[in-house]
PDB file of C-alpha atoms in Angstrom:
ATOM      1  CA  GLY M   1      -3.086  -0.407  -3.170  1.00 67.00           C
ATOM      2  CA  GLY M   2       0.808  -0.208  -2.298  1.00 77.00           C
ATOM      3  CA  LEU M   3       0.011  -2.240   0.538  1.00 82.00           C
ATOM      4  CA  GLU M   4      -1.909  -5.137  -0.958  1.00 85.00           C
ATOM      5  CA  LYS M   5       0.851  -5.259  -4.198  1.00 84.00           C
ATOM      6  CA  ALA M   6       3.811  -5.464  -1.659  1.00 87.00           C
ATOM      7  CA  VAL M   7       2.077  -8.539   0.242  1.00 91.00           C
ATOM      8  CA  ILE M   8       1.403 -10.451  -2.549  1.00 91.00           C
ATOM      9  CA  THR M   9       4.743  -9.846  -4.230  1.00 89.00           C
ATOM     10  CA  LEU M  10       6.458 -11.072  -1.285  1.00 92.00           C
ATOM     11  CA  ALA M  11       4.188 -13.889  -1.149  1.00 93.00           C
ATOM     12  CA  ASN M  12       4.705 -14.910  -4.477  1.00 92.00           C
ATOM     13  CA  ALA M  13       8.701 -14.403  -4.049  1.00 92.00           C
ATOM     14  CA  LEU M  14       8.473 -16.894  -1.360  1.00 92.00           C
ATOM     15  CA  ALA M  15       6.118 -19.647  -3.038  1.00 93.00           C
ATOM     16  CA  GLU M  16       9.278 -19.601  -5.618  1.00 91.00           C
ATOM     17  CA  ARG M  17      10.575 -22.237  -3.104  1.00 87.00           C
ATOM     18  CA  ASP M  18       9.384 -25.529  -2.341  1.00 85.00           C
ATOM     19  CA  ASP M  19      10.819 -26.327   1.241  1.00 87.00           C
ATOM     20  CA  TYR M  20       7.918 -24.361   2.760  1.00 87.00           C
ATOM     21  CA  GLN M  21       4.079 -23.822   2.237  1.00 92.00           C
ATOM     22  CA  ILE M  22       3.038 -20.467   1.887  1.00 95.00           C
ATOM     23  CA  SER M  23      -0.268 -19.180   2.960  1.00 95.00           C
ATOM     24  CA  LEU M  24      -2.104 -16.135   2.105  1.00 95.00           C
ATOM     25  CA  TYR M  25      -4.589 -14.843   5.168  1.00 95.00           C
ATOM     26  CA  ILE M  26      -6.671 -12.407   3.859  1.00 92.00           C
ATOM     27  CA  VAL M  27      -9.132 -10.319   5.707  1.00 90.00           C
ATOM     28  CA  LEU M  28     -11.457  -8.809   3.111  1.00 87.00           C
ATOM     29  CA  ARG M  29     -12.662 -10.684   0.239  1.00 87.00           C
ATOM     30  CA  SER M  30     -11.726  -8.400  -3.295  1.00 83.00           C
ATOM     31  CA  GLU M  31     -10.802  -9.226  -6.183  1.00 82.00           C
ATOM     32  CA  PRO M  32      -6.204  -9.511  -6.093  1.00 84.00           C
ATOM     33  CA  ILE M  33      -4.631  -6.086  -7.599  1.00 78.00           C
ATOM     34  CA  VAL M  34      -2.178  -8.453  -9.000  1.00 82.00           C
ATOM     35  CA  PRO M  35      -1.949 -12.095  -9.676  1.00 88.00           C
ATOM     36  CA  ILE M  36      -1.736 -14.710  -6.721  1.00 93.00           C
ATOM     37  CA  SER M  37       0.391 -17.627  -7.414  1.00 93.00           C
ATOM     38  CA  ASN M  38      -1.315 -20.679  -7.719  1.00 94.00           C
ATOM     39  CA  LYS M  39       1.553 -22.443  -5.404  1.00 95.00           C
ATOM     40  CA  ILE M  40      -0.232 -19.946  -2.544  1.00 96.00           C
ATOM     41  CA  LYS M  41      -2.900 -21.561  -0.357  1.00 95.00           C
ATOM     42  CA  VAL M  42      -5.395 -18.567   0.377  1.00 95.00           C
ATOM     43  CA  VAL M  43      -7.185 -18.484   3.478  1.00 94.00           C
ATOM     44  CA  PHE M  44     -10.263 -15.775   3.471  1.00 94.00           C
ATOM     45  CA  LEU M  45     -10.338 -15.078   7.094  1.00 93.00           C
ATOM     46  CA  THR M  46     -13.966 -13.338   6.986  1.00 92.00           C
ATOM     47  CA  ASN M  47     -16.581 -13.166   4.320  1.00 90.00           C
ATOM     48  CA  LEU M  48     -16.428  -9.298   4.370  1.00 86.00           C
ATOM     49  CA  ARG M  49     -16.140  -7.203   1.615  1.00 84.00           C
ATOM     50  CA  LEU M  50     -15.048  -3.799   1.180  1.00 75.00           C
ATOM     51  CA  LYS M  51     -17.867  -1.397   0.313  1.00 75.00           C
ATOM     52  CA  LYS M  52     -18.511   2.329   1.222  1.00 74.00           C
ATOM     53  CA  GLU M  53     -19.105   2.565   5.137  1.00 76.00           C
ATOM     54  CA  LYS M  54     -20.569   4.686   7.759  1.00 81.00           C
ATOM     55  CA  LYS M  55     -19.021   5.262  10.896  1.00 81.00           C
ATOM     56  CA  ALA M  56     -20.788   2.543  12.865  1.00 87.00           C
ATOM     57  CA  GLU M  57     -20.066   0.024  10.008  1.00 84.00           C
ATOM     58  CA  ARG M  58     -16.516   0.582   9.651  1.00 84.00           C
ATOM     59  CA  TYR M  59     -15.865   0.173  13.520  1.00 87.00           C
ATOM     60  CA  LEU M  60     -17.953  -2.947  13.539  1.00 90.00           C
ATOM     61  CA  ARG M  61     -15.968  -3.923  10.126  1.00 87.00           C
ATOM     62  CA  LYS M  62     -12.589  -3.424  12.621  1.00 89.00           C
ATOM     63  CA  LEU M  63     -13.605  -5.317  15.443  1.00 92.00           C
ATOM     64  CA  LEU M  64     -14.978  -8.452  13.501  1.00 93.00           C
ATOM     65  CA  GLU M  65     -11.565  -8.879  11.140  1.00 92.00           C
ATOM     66  CA  LEU M  66      -9.359  -8.180  14.522  1.00 93.00           C
ATOM     67  CA  ARG M  67     -11.128 -11.061  16.224  1.00 95.00           C
ATOM     68  CA  ALA M  68     -10.464 -13.240  12.913  1.00 94.00           C
ATOM     69  CA  VAL M  69      -7.131 -12.635  13.321  1.00 95.00           C
ATOM     70  CA  LYS M  70      -6.906 -13.292  16.604  1.00 96.00           C
ATOM     71  CA  GLY M  71      -8.589 -16.519  15.733  1.00 95.00           C
ATOM     72  CA  ALA M  72      -6.079 -17.278  13.381  1.00 94.00           C
ATOM     73  CA  ILE M  73      -3.108 -16.513  14.864  1.00 95.00           C
ATOM     74  CA  GLN M  74      -4.064 -18.907  17.831  1.00 94.00           C
ATOM     75  CA  GLY M  75      -4.503 -21.850  15.654  1.00 93.00           C
ATOM     76  CA  LEU M  76      -0.763 -21.206  14.474  1.00 94.00           C
ATOM     77  CA  CYS M  77       2.003 -22.834  15.628  1.00 94.00           C
ATOM     78  CA  ASN M  78       5.750 -23.539  14.622  1.00 95.00           C
ATOM     79  CA  ALA M  79       4.884 -21.161  11.680  1.00 96.00           C
ATOM     80  CA  VAL M  80       6.620 -18.086  10.643  1.00 96.00           C
ATOM     81  CA  VAL M  81       4.039 -15.077  11.139  1.00 97.00           C
ATOM     82  CA  ILE M  82       4.043 -12.095   8.552  1.00 97.00           C
ATOM     83  CA  SER M  83       2.583  -9.256   9.465  1.00 96.00           C
ATOM     84  CA  SER M  84       1.515  -5.957   7.343  1.00 92.00           C
ATOM     85  CA  ARG M  85      -0.817  -3.724   9.600  1.00 93.00           C
ATOM     86  CA  ASN M  86      -0.173  -2.394  13.240  1.00 96.00           C
ATOM     87  CA  GLU M  87      -3.490  -3.184  14.356  1.00 95.00           C
ATOM     88  CA  TYR M  88      -3.034  -6.579  12.792  1.00 96.00           C
ATOM     89  CA  SER M  89       0.772  -7.160  14.599  1.00 97.00           C
ATOM     90  CA  THR M  90      -0.410  -6.281  17.950  1.00 97.00           C
ATOM     91  CA  ILE M  91      -2.813  -8.765  17.962  1.00 96.00           C
ATOM     92  CA  ILE M  92      -0.560 -11.278  16.725  1.00 97.00           C
ATOM     93  CA  SER M  93       2.005 -10.289  19.136  1.00 97.00           C
ATOM     94  CA  LYS M  94      -0.003 -10.897  22.317  1.00 96.00           C
ATOM     95  CA  HIS M  95      -1.531 -14.091  21.044  1.00 97.00           C
ATOM     96  CA  THR M  96       0.970 -16.042  18.959  1.00 96.00           C
ATOM     97  CA  ASP M  97       2.714 -18.659  21.252  1.00 91.00           C
ATOM     98  CA  GLY M  98       6.261 -19.078  21.567  1.00 88.00           C
ATOM     99  CA  SER M  99       6.790 -21.320  18.722  1.00 96.00           C
ATOM    100  CA  ASN M 100       6.124 -18.921  16.029  1.00 97.00           C
ATOM    101  CA  PHE M 101       8.623 -16.488  14.625  1.00 97.00           C
ATOM    102  CA  VAL M 102       6.547 -13.697  14.026  1.00 98.00           C
ATOM    103  CA  ILE M 103       7.748 -10.496  11.623  1.00 98.00           C
ATOM    104  CA  ALA M 104       6.069  -7.583  11.495  1.00 97.00           C
ATOM    105  CA  GLN M 105       5.818  -4.951   8.793  1.00 95.00           C
ATOM    106  CA  LEU M 106       5.556  -1.253   8.357  1.00 93.00           C
ATOM    107  CA  HIS M 107       4.737  -0.035   4.850  1.00 87.00           C
ATOM    108  CA  ASN M 108       3.933   3.489   5.650  1.00 83.00           C
ATOM    109  CA  ASP M 109       4.386   6.748   7.778  1.00 84.00           C
ATOM    110  CA  TYR M 110       3.068   6.022  11.024  1.00 90.00           C
ATOM    111  CA  SER M 111       1.229   8.335  14.240  1.00 90.00           C
ATOM    112  CA  ALA M 112       2.015   8.579  17.392  1.00 94.00           C
ATOM    113  CA  GLY M 113      -0.278   6.202  18.379  1.00 95.00           C
ATOM    114  CA  GLU M 114       1.326   3.596  16.110  1.00 96.00           C
ATOM    115  CA  ALA M 115       4.583   4.629  18.052  1.00 96.00           C
ATOM    116  CA  LEU M 116       3.500   3.767  21.677  1.00 97.00           C
ATOM    117  CA  ASP M 117       1.975   0.579  20.124  1.00 97.00           C
ATOM    118  CA  PHE M 118       5.315  -0.217  18.702  1.00 97.00           C
ATOM    119  CA  LYS M 119       6.787   0.942  22.063  1.00 97.00           C
ATOM    120  CA  ASN M 120       4.587  -1.258  24.268  1.00 97.00           C
ATOM    121  CA  LYS M 121       2.910  -3.645  22.256  1.00 97.00           C
ATOM    122  CA  TYR M 122       5.518  -5.643  20.123  1.00 98.00           C
ATOM    123  CA  CYS M 123       7.310  -7.736  23.068  1.00 96.00           C
ATOM    124  CA  ASN M 124       6.556 -10.633  20.869  1.00 97.00           C
ATOM    125  CA  VAL M 125       7.458  -9.419  17.619  1.00 98.00           C
ATOM    126  CA  ASP M 126      10.802 -11.309  16.560  1.00 98.00           C
ATOM    127  CA  VAL M 127      11.736  -8.602  13.263  1.00 98.00           C
ATOM    128  CA  PHE M 128      10.366  -5.651  12.979  1.00 98.00           C
ATOM    129  CA  VAL M 129      10.891  -4.485   8.948  1.00 97.00           C
ATOM    130  CA  GLN M 130      11.087  -1.197   7.796  1.00 95.00           C
ATOM    131  CA  LEU M 131      11.205   0.470   4.277  1.00 91.00           C
ATOM    132  CA  ASN M 132      14.163   2.972   4.448  1.00 90.00           C
ATOM    133  CA  GLU M 133      17.061   3.494   6.695  1.00 93.00           C
ATOM    134  CA  THR M 134      15.054   6.608   8.425  1.00 93.00           C
ATOM    135  CA  PHE M 135      12.747   4.651   9.967  1.00 94.00           C
ATOM    136  CA  LYS M 136      14.999   2.360  10.916  1.00 96.00           C
ATOM    137  CA  LYS M 137      16.934   4.945  12.995  1.00 96.00           C
ATOM    138  CA  GLU M 138      13.452   6.326  14.576  1.00 96.00           C
ATOM    139  CA  ILE M 139      11.991   2.732  15.236  1.00 97.00           C
ATOM    140  CA  GLU M 140      15.109   2.335  17.414  1.00 97.00           C
ATOM    141  CA  SER M 141      14.936   4.899  19.464  1.00 97.00           C
ATOM    142  CA  ILE M 142      11.098   4.796  20.115  1.00 97.00           C
ATOM    143  CA  MET M 143      11.973   0.752  20.985  1.00 97.00           C
ATOM    144  CA  ARG M 144      14.930   1.273  22.650  1.00 96.00           C
ATOM    145  CA  LYS M 145      13.762  -0.334  25.935  1.00 96.00           C
ATOM    146  CA  ASN M 146      12.744  -3.688  23.713  1.00 97.00           C
ATOM    147  CA  THR M 147      15.638  -6.148  23.703  1.00 96.00           C
ATOM    148  CA  HIS M 148      13.865  -8.844  21.910  1.00 97.00           C
ATOM    149  CA  THR M 149      13.008  -7.475  18.724  1.00 98.00           C
ATOM    150  CA  THR M 150      15.398  -6.721  15.787  1.00 98.00           C
ATOM    151  CA  ILE M 151      15.084  -3.683  13.425  1.00 98.00           C
ATOM    152  CA  SER M 152      16.006  -4.506   9.523  1.00 97.00           C
ATOM    153  CA  VAL M 153      15.353  -3.094   6.541  1.00 96.00           C
ATOM    154  CA  ILE M 154      14.213  -4.431   3.592  1.00 92.00           C
ATOM    155  CA  PRO M 155      12.888  -2.066   0.416  1.00 88.00           C
ATOM    156  CA  ASN M 156       9.853  -2.872  -1.725  1.00 86.00           C
ATOM    157  CA  PHE M 157      10.447  -4.326  -4.813  1.00 85.00           C
ATOM    158  CA  ILE M 158       8.685  -5.160  -8.089  1.00 79.00           C
ATOM    159  CA  GLU M 159       9.014  -8.692  -9.979  1.00 74.00           C
ATOM    160  CA  ARG M 160      10.745  -7.878 -13.318  1.00 70.00           C
ATOM    161  CA  GLN M 161       8.800  -7.305 -16.890  1.00 67.00           C
ATOM    162  CA  VAL M 162       9.632  -6.921 -20.130  1.00 66.00           C
ATOM    163  CA  TYR M 163       7.897  -4.105 -22.152  1.00 67.00           C
ATOM    164  CA  GLU M 164       8.530  -2.765 -25.730  1.00 73.00           C
ATOM    165  CA  ASP M 165       9.356   0.707 -26.658  1.00 74.00           C
ATOM    166  CA  VAL M 166       6.434   2.886 -26.791  1.00 81.00           C
ATOM    167  CA  VAL M 167       5.798   6.229 -28.279  1.00 86.00           C
ATOM    168  CA  ARG M 168       5.517   8.629 -25.458  1.00 91.00           C
ATOM    169  CA  GLU M 169       2.148  10.868 -24.893  1.00 92.00           C
ATOM    170  CA  ASN M 170       2.098  14.864 -23.430  1.00 93.00           C
ATOM    171  CA  TYR M 171       1.118  13.347 -20.198  1.00 95.00           C
ATOM    172  CA  VAL M 172       1.650  13.619 -16.491  1.00 95.00           C
ATOM    173  CA  ILE M 173       0.009  10.530 -14.569  1.00 96.00           C
ATOM    174  CA  ALA M 174      -0.170  10.151 -10.451  1.00 96.00           C
ATOM    175  CA  VAL M 175      -1.490   6.610  -9.254  1.00 94.00           C
ATOM    176  CA  GLY M 176      -2.583   6.018  -5.262  1.00 91.00           C
ATOM    177  CA  GLY M 177      -5.620   5.890  -3.182  1.00 89.00           C
ATOM    178  CA  PHE M 178      -7.720   8.714  -2.834  1.00 92.00           C
ATOM    179  CA  ASN M 179      -7.259   9.894   0.385  1.00 91.00           C
ATOM    180  CA  LYS M 180      -5.748  13.212   2.027  1.00 92.00           C
ATOM    181  CA  VAL M 181      -2.297  11.361   1.918  1.00 90.00           C
ATOM    182  CA  LYS M 182      -1.814  11.447  -1.318  1.00 93.00           C
ATOM    183  CA  GLY M 183      -2.278  15.215  -1.767  1.00 95.00           C
ATOM    184  CA  PHE M 184      -4.060  15.263  -5.281  1.00 96.00           C
ATOM    185  CA  ASP M 185      -5.929  18.270  -4.254  1.00 96.00           C
ATOM    186  CA  ARG M 186      -2.876  20.275  -4.116  1.00 96.00           C
ATOM    187  CA  LEU M 187      -1.608  18.346  -7.328  1.00 97.00           C
ATOM    188  CA  VAL M 188      -5.020  19.549  -9.332  1.00 96.00           C
ATOM    189  CA  VAL M 189      -4.078  23.100  -7.823  1.00 96.00           C
ATOM    190  CA  ILE M 190      -0.823  23.265  -9.133  1.00 95.00           C
ATOM    191  CA  TRP M 191      -1.824  21.480 -12.634  1.00 95.00           C
ATOM    192  CA  GLU M 192      -4.088  24.418 -13.069  1.00 94.00           C
ATOM    193  CA  LYS M 193      -0.821  26.599 -12.506  1.00 92.00           C
ATOM    194  CA  VAL M 194       0.362  24.676 -15.311  1.00 91.00           C
ATOM    195  CA  CYS M 195      -2.497  25.228 -17.543  1.00 89.00           C
ATOM    196  CA  GLU M 196      -2.090  29.042 -17.048  1.00 87.00           C
ATOM    197  CA  THR M 197       1.393  29.113 -18.308  1.00 83.00           C
ATOM    198  CA  HIS M 198       2.535  26.140 -20.821  1.00 75.00           C
ATOM    199  CA  SER M 199       1.065  24.780 -23.906  1.00 66.00           C
ATOM    200  CA  ASN M 200      -2.932  22.884 -23.361  1.00 73.00           C
ATOM    201  CA  ASP M 201      -1.355  20.028 -25.300  1.00 86.00           C
ATOM    202  CA  TRP M 202      -0.341  18.169 -21.762  1.00 92.00           C
ATOM    203  CA  LYS M 203      -2.903  16.299 -19.474  1.00 94.00           C
ATOM    204  CA  LEU M 204      -2.812  15.177 -15.546  1.00 96.00           C
ATOM    205  CA  LEU M 205      -3.978  11.333 -15.686  1.00 97.00           C
ATOM    206  CA  ILE M 206      -4.717  10.390 -12.137  1.00 97.00           C
ATOM    207  CA  VAL M 207      -5.007   6.692 -11.456  1.00 95.00           C
ATOM    208  CA  GLY M 208      -7.188   5.091  -8.275  1.00 91.00           C
ATOM    209  CA  ASP M 209     -10.296   5.146  -5.800  1.00 91.00           C
ATOM    210  CA  GLY M 210     -11.229   6.171  -2.539  1.00 88.00           C
ATOM    211  CA  LYS M 211     -13.037   8.140  -0.102  1.00 87.00           C
ATOM    212  CA  GLU M 212     -11.689  11.430  -1.207  1.00 93.00           C
ATOM    213  CA  PHE M 213     -12.649  10.598  -4.890  1.00 94.00           C
ATOM    214  CA  GLU M 214     -15.683  12.673  -5.493  1.00 94.00           C
ATOM    215  CA  ASN M 215     -13.902  15.824  -3.866  1.00 95.00           C
ATOM    216  CA  ILE M 216     -11.303  15.871  -6.150  1.00 96.00           C
ATOM    217  CA  LYS M 217     -13.743  15.519  -8.888  1.00 96.00           C
ATOM    218  CA  GLY M 218     -15.174  18.336  -7.597  1.00 96.00           C
ATOM    219  CA  LEU M 219     -12.198  20.149  -7.563  1.00 96.00           C
ATOM    220  CA  VAL M 220     -11.155  19.444 -11.083  1.00 96.00           C
ATOM    221  CA  GLU M 221     -14.516  20.832 -11.800  1.00 95.00           C
ATOM    222  CA  GLU M 222     -14.394  24.324  -9.968  1.00 95.00           C
ATOM    223  CA  LYS M 223     -10.947  24.643 -11.350  1.00 94.00           C
ATOM    224  CA  GLY M 224     -12.817  24.564 -15.168  1.00 93.00           C
ATOM    225  CA  LEU M 225     -10.078  21.370 -16.025  1.00 94.00           C
ATOM    226  CA  ARG M 226     -12.050  18.810 -16.698  1.00 92.00           C
ATOM    227  CA  ASP M 227     -10.360  18.913 -20.583  1.00 92.00           C
ATOM    228  CA  LYS M 228      -6.994  18.913 -18.672  1.00 94.00           C
ATOM    229  CA  VAL M 229      -7.163  16.076 -15.693  1.00 96.00           C
ATOM    230  CA  VAL M 230      -8.570  12.905 -16.286  1.00 96.00           C
ATOM    231  CA  LEU M 231      -9.554  10.972 -13.207  1.00 97.00           C
ATOM    232  CA  LEU M 232      -8.952   6.987 -14.378  1.00 96.00           C
ATOM    233  CA  GLY M 233     -10.601   5.721 -11.477  1.00 93.00           C
ATOM    234  CA  ARG M 234      -9.222   1.932  -9.740  1.00 88.00           C
ATOM    235  CA  LEU M 235      -7.580   0.044 -12.811  1.00 89.00           C
ATOM    236  CA  PRO M 236      -5.885  -3.411 -13.226  1.00 84.00           C
ATOM    237  CA  ASN M 237      -2.371  -3.465 -12.765  1.00 81.00           C
ATOM    238  CA  ASP M 238      -1.157  -4.099 -16.006  1.00 83.00           C
ATOM    239  CA  ALA M 239      -3.433  -1.048 -17.304  1.00 88.00           C
ATOM    240  CA  VAL M 240      -1.529   0.929 -14.659  1.00 88.00           C
ATOM    241  CA  PHE M 241       1.759  -0.134 -15.978  1.00 86.00           C
ATOM    242  CA  GLN M 242       0.641   0.639 -19.404  1.00 88.00           C
ATOM    243  CA  TYR M 243      -0.456   4.279 -18.549  1.00 92.00           C
ATOM    244  CA  MET M 244       2.971   4.866 -16.688  1.00 91.00           C
ATOM    245  CA  ARG M 245       4.838   3.235 -20.226  1.00 90.00           C
ATOM    246  CA  THR M 246       2.861   6.133 -22.226  1.00 92.00           C
ATOM    247  CA  ALA M 247       3.215   9.326 -19.723  1.00 94.00           C
ATOM    248  CA  LYS M 248       6.451  11.385 -20.102  1.00 93.00           C
ATOM    249  CA  ILE M 249       6.590  12.296 -16.595  1.00 94.00           C
ATOM    250  CA  TYR M 250       5.508  10.831 -12.960  1.00 94.00           C
ATOM    251  CA  ALA M 251       4.050  13.139 -10.174  1.00 95.00           C
ATOM    252  CA  LEU M 252       4.328  12.608  -6.518  1.00 94.00           C
ATOM    253  CA  SER M 253       2.453  14.835  -4.552  1.00 94.00           C
ATOM    254  CA  SER M 254       2.212  12.940  -1.099  1.00 92.00           C
ATOM    255  CA  TYR M 255       2.633  14.539   1.952  1.00 90.00           C
ATOM    256  CA  SER M 256       4.240  11.735   3.437  1.00 84.00           C
ATOM    257  CA  GLU M 257       5.739   8.200   2.029  1.00 81.00           C
ATOM    258  CA  ALA M 258       7.635   5.404   3.369  1.00 76.00           C
ATOM    259  CA  PHE M 259       8.777   3.726   0.025  1.00 77.00           C
ATOM    260  CA  PRO M 260       5.961   3.638  -2.006  1.00 79.00           C
ATOM    261  CA  PHE M 261       5.389   1.257  -5.445  1.00 79.00           C
ATOM    262  CA  VAL M 262       4.393   4.034  -7.774  1.00 83.00           C
ATOM    263  CA  VAL M 263       8.053   5.451  -7.651  1.00 84.00           C
ATOM    264  CA  LEU M 264       9.426   1.709  -8.172  1.00 81.00           C
ATOM    265  CA  GLU M 265       7.414   1.187 -11.285  1.00 82.00           C
ATOM    266  CA  ALA M 266       7.690   4.838 -12.285  1.00 83.00           C
ATOM    267  CA  MET M 267      11.565   4.116 -12.216  1.00 82.00           C
ATOM    268  CA  TYR M 268      11.086   0.475 -13.932  1.00 77.00           C
ATOM    269  CA  SER M 269       8.760   2.428 -16.799  1.00 72.00           C
ATOM    270  CA  LYS M 270      11.247   5.186 -17.766  1.00 68.00           C
TER     271      LYS M 270
END
């Protein structure tokens, strides 16, 4: 998803410099959604793989993940450590030694529980990077008693690509993980109304996968939209770009976002 793209894109950009070694620590084994530079040393912290899980299995996996992250940070010194998930950042802040420079990143909207972590558990984080100025102001207020951590803003970015002009089709496209935050359920309901009042030669394409996939598929069938909504599943990054280049409209239906990669990609594909 977007977080994976953000991490790999940043690592690839940093790897263009030759004055230090970039290591990418990965908790779960899976095929990367975008290519990883061969200049980067990839370290798998566990042998765990993404799969459908029951609640108890997910809890156990999280424990193993956090133990692996703790072991990794305890083995590092005189390093710049960049963490992209709150649960990892709290572990790193707790167990890093004074020789490391720690950068935490916030790639999504945050819960009240996460706000408490920022307030109480980021004391050894040197820089906390936000995706936009709104979040920066909010986090500065939350962490106002923390005199050590600097709050900065670095938006997401994508690598420049060269694309040939293509013939646009009557497609509206949406891309993202199939979770409740992405709002694909309301997008399908909206599309039902569009089909009632507009020409029927348009189609809605939704790219992605996740635990809500079957629910969205069921909603599409319930609304009688099997010929009007195409669920494309998880696709390689190049294929996603190609669909974006072909579509005429991008639809963002999320209930909450920080600075979504798909907006950059859609803007770049216009």
